[in-house]
Tab-separated table of C-alpha atoms in Angstrom:
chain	number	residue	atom	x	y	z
A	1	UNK	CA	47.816	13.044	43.837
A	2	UNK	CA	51.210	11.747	45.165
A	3	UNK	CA	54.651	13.604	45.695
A	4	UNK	CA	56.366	13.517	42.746
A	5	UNK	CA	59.576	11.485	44.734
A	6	UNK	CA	56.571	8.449	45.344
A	7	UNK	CA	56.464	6.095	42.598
A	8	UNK	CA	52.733	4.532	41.688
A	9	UNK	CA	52.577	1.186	40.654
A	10	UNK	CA	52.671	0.996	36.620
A	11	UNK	CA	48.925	0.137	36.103
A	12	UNK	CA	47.698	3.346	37.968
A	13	UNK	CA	50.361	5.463	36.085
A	14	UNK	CA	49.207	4.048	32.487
A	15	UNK	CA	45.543	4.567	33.890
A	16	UNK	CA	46.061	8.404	34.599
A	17	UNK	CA	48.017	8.768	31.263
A	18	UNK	CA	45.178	7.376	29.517
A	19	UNK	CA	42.630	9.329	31.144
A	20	UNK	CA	44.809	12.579	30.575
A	21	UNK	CA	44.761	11.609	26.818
A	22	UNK	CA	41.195	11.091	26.719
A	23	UNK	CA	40.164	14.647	28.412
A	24	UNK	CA	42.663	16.019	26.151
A	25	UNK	CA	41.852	15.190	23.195
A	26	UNK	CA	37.768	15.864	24.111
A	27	UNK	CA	38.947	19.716	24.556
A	28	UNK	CA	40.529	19.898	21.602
A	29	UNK	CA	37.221	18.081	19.838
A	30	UNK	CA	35.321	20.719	21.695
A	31	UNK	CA	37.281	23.585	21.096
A	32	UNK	CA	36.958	22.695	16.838
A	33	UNK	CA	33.186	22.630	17.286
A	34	UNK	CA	32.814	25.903	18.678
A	35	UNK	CA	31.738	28.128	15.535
A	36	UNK	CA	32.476	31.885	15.501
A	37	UNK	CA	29.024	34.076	16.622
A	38	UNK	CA	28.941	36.056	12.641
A	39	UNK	CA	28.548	32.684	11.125
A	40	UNK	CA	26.111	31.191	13.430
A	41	UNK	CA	24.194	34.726	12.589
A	42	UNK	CA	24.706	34.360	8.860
A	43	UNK	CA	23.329	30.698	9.615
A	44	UNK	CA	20.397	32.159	11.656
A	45	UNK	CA	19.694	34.271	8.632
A	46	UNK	CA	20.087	31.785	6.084
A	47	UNK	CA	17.444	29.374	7.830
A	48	UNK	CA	14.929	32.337	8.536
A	49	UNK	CA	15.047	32.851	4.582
A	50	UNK	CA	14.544	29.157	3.764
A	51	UNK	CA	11.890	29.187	6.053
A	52	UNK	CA	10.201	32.164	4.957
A	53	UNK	CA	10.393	30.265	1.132
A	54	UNK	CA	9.073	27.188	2.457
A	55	UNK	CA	5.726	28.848	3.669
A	56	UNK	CA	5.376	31.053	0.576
A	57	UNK	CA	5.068	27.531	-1.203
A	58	UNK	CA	3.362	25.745	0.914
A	59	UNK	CA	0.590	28.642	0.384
A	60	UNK	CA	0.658	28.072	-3.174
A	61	UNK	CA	0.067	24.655	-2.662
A	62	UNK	CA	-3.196	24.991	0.051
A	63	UNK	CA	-4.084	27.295	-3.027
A	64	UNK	CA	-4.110	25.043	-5.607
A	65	UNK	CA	-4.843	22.127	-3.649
A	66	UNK	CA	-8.559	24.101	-3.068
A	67	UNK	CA	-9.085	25.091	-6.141
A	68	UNK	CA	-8.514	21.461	-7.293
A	69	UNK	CA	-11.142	20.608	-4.541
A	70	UNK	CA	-13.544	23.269	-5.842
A	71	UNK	CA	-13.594	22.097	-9.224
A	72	UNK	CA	-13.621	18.479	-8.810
A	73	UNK	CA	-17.096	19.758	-6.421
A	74	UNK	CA	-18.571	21.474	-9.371
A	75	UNK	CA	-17.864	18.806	-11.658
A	76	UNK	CA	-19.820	16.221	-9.149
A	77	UNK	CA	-22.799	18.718	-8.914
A	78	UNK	CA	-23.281	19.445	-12.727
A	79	UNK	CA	-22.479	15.742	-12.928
A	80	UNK	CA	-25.920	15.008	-10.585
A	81	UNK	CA	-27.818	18.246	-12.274
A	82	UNK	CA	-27.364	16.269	-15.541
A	83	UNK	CA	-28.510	13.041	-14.374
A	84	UNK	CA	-31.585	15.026	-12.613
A	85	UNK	CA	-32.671	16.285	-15.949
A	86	UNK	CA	-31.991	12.936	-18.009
A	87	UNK	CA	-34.709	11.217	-15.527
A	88	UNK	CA	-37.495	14.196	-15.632
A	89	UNK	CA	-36.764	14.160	-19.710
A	90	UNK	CA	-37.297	9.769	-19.156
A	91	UNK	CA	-39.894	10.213	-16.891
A	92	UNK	CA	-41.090	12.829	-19.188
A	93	UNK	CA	-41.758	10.719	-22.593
A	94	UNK	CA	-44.748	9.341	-23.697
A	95	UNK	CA	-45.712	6.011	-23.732
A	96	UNK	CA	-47.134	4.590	-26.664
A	97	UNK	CA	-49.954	1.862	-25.878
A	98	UNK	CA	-48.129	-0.622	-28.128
A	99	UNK	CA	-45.020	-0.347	-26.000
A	100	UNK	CA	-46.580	-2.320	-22.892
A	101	UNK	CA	-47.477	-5.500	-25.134
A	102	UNK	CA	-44.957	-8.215	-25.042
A	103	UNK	CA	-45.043	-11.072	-27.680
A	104	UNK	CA	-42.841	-13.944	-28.018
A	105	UNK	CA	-43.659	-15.770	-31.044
A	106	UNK	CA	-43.020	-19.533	-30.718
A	107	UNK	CA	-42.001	-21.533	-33.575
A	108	UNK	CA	-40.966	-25.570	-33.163
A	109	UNK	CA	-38.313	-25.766	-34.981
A	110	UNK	CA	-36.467	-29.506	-34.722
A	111	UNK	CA	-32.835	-29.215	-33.857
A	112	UNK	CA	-30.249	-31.043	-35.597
A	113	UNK	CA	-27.888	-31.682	-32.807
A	114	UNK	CA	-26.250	-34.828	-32.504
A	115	UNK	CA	-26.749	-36.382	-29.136
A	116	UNK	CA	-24.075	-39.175	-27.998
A	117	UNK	CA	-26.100	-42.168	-26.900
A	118	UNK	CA	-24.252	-44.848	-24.836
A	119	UNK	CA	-23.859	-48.500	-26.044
A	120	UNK	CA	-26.180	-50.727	-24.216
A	121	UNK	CA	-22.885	-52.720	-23.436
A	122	UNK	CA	-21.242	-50.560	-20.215
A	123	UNK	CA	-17.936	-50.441	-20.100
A	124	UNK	CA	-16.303	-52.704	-16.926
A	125	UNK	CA	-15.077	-50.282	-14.296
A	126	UNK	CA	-11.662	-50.197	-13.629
A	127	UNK	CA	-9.930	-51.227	-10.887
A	128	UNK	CA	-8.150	-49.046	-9.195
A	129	UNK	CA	-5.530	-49.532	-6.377
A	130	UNK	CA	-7.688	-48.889	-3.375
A	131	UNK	CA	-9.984	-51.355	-4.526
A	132	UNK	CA	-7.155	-54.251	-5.175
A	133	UNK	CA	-6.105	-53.113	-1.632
A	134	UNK	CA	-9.546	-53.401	-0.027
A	135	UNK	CA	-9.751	-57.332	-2.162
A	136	UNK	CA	-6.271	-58.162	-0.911
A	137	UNK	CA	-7.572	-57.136	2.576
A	138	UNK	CA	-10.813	-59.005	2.865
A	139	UNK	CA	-9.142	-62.146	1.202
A	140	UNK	CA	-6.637	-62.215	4.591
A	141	UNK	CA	-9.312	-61.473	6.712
A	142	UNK	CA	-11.664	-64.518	5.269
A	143	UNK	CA	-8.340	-66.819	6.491
């Protein structure tokens, strides 16, 4: 740093200035941050508490969460014991011998539905665009 009697040149005087500002004003930043040790303890306790909550739940909810598993299993299996014993109770019945014939009695009976029938006279087809195109075309070709 100069003697105080030499004179810097104004830039490097309103750099140093600024940079004196800046440091400055970090300490004080830094110095607000800083939090007193019996709070950061009471904080320390605070979280352990939370935390301790937090598990206590989330064993509840693994709790619940099987038993919700366990019943939907049971409900699956009685589900599949149920169907077992429908089929063996199916498979079970008798059969009468009349069951296995199939008859399908046939009767001609004449329908009464009107049927469009076309006039022997056909209709001219229209003309559409592409065709008057293609005509106009083959007439200037034929020139």
């Amino acid at each position: 740093m100069p003697n105080e009697q030499e004179r810097l040149p104004r830039w490097q005087f309103r750099k140093q200035k600024k940079l004196e500002k800046r440091s400055k004003k970090r300490k004080e930043i830094a110095e607000s941050r800083e939090v007193p040790k019996e709070i950061e303890n009471q904080k320390g306790e605070e979280y352990e508490q939370q935390k301790a909550q937090w598990e206590a739940n989330e064993v509840k909810h693994k709790v619940i969460e099987l038993a919700r598993l366990k019943a939907i299993e049971k409900e699956e299996e009685s589900r599949k014991i149920a169907q077992k014993k429908w089929q063996e109770i199916l498979l079970s019945l008798p059969l009468s011998p009349n069951s296995n014939k199939f008859t399908l009695k046939k009767s001609k009976k004449e329908s009464n539905l009107k049927i469009f029938v076309p006039s022997s006279e056909a209709e001219p087809k229209r003309r559409t665009y592409r065709d008057r195109f293609l005509e106009q075309k083959a007439k200037k070709n034929a020139f």
